[in-house]
Short mmCIF file of C-alpha atoms in Angstrom, two decimals:
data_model
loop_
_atom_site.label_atom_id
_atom_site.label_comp_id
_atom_site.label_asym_id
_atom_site.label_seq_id
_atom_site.Cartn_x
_atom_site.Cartn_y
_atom_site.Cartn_z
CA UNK A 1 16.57 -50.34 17.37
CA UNK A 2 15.35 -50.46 14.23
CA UNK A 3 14.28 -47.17 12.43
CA UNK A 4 12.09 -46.99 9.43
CA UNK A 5 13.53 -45.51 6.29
CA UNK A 6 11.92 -41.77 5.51
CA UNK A 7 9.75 -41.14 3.09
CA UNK A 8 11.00 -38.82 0.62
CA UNK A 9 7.37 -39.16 -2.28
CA UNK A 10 6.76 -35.55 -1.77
CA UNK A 11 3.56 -34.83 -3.82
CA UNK A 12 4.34 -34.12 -7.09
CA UNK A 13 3.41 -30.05 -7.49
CA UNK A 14 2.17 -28.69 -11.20
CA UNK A 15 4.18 -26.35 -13.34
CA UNK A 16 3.36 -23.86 -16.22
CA UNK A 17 5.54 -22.17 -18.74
CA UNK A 18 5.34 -18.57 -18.96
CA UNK A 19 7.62 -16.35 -20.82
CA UNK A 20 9.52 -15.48 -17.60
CA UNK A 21 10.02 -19.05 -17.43
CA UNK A 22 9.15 -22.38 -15.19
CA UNK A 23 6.59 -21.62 -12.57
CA UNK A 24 5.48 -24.10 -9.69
CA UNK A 25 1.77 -24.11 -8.67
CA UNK A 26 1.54 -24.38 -5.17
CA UNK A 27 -2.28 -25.54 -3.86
CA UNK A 28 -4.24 -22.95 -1.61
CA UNK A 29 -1.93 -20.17 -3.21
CA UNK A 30 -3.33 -17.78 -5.43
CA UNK A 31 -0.80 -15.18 -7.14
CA UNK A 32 -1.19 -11.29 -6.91
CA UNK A 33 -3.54 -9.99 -8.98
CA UNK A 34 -2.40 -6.93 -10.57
CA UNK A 35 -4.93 -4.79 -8.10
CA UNK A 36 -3.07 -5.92 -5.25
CA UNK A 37 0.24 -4.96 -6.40
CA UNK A 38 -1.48 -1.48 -7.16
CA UNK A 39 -2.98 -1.36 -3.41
CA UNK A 40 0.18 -2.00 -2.36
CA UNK A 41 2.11 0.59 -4.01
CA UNK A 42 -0.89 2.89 -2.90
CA UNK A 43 -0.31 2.17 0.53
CA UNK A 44 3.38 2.12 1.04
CA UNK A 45 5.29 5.23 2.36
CA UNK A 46 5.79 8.61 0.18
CA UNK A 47 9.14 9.21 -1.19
CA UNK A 48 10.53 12.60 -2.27
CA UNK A 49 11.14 13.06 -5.59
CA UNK A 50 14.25 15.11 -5.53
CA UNK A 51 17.06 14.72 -2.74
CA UNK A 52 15.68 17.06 0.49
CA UNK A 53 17.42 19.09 2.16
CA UNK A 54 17.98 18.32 6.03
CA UNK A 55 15.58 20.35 8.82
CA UNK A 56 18.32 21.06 11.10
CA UNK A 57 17.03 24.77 11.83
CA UNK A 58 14.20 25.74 14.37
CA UNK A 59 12.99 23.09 16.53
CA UNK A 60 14.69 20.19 14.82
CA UNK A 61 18.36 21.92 14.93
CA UNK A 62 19.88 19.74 17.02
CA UNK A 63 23.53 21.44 16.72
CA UNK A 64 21.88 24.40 18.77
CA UNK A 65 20.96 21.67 21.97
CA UNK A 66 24.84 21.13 22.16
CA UNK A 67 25.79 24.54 22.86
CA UNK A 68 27.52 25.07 26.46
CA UNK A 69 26.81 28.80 26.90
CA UNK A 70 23.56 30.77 26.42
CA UNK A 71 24.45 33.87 25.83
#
């Protein structure tokens, strides 16, 4: 049985120098425009600024479900 050898001339794909350095161009893929990156950002979760304290008082204690006795 005879098998063919593969053929390993991948298309050649363009490159440009930018100042972060050697970029391929890929065909059919555009890059972010900076709008994007901004919807993005828009979209994506809120984060505290400062480090928040925990809610473990009220409904969301949930030390006070493990108690054994009520009164």
């Amino acid at each position: 049985m005879s098998r063919a050898a593969p053929d390993n001339s991948f298309p050649q794909l363009d490159a440009e120098v930018t100042p972060t350095g050697v970029q391929t161009l890929v065909s059919g893929v555009a890059p972010i425009t900076p709008a994007q990156r901004l919807a993005m950002r828009a979209n994506a979760p809120m984060e505290p600024k400062k480090a928040q304290r925990p809610a473990d008082h009220g409904l969301f204690d949930l030390g006070s479900r493990n108690q054994i006795e009520m009164f």
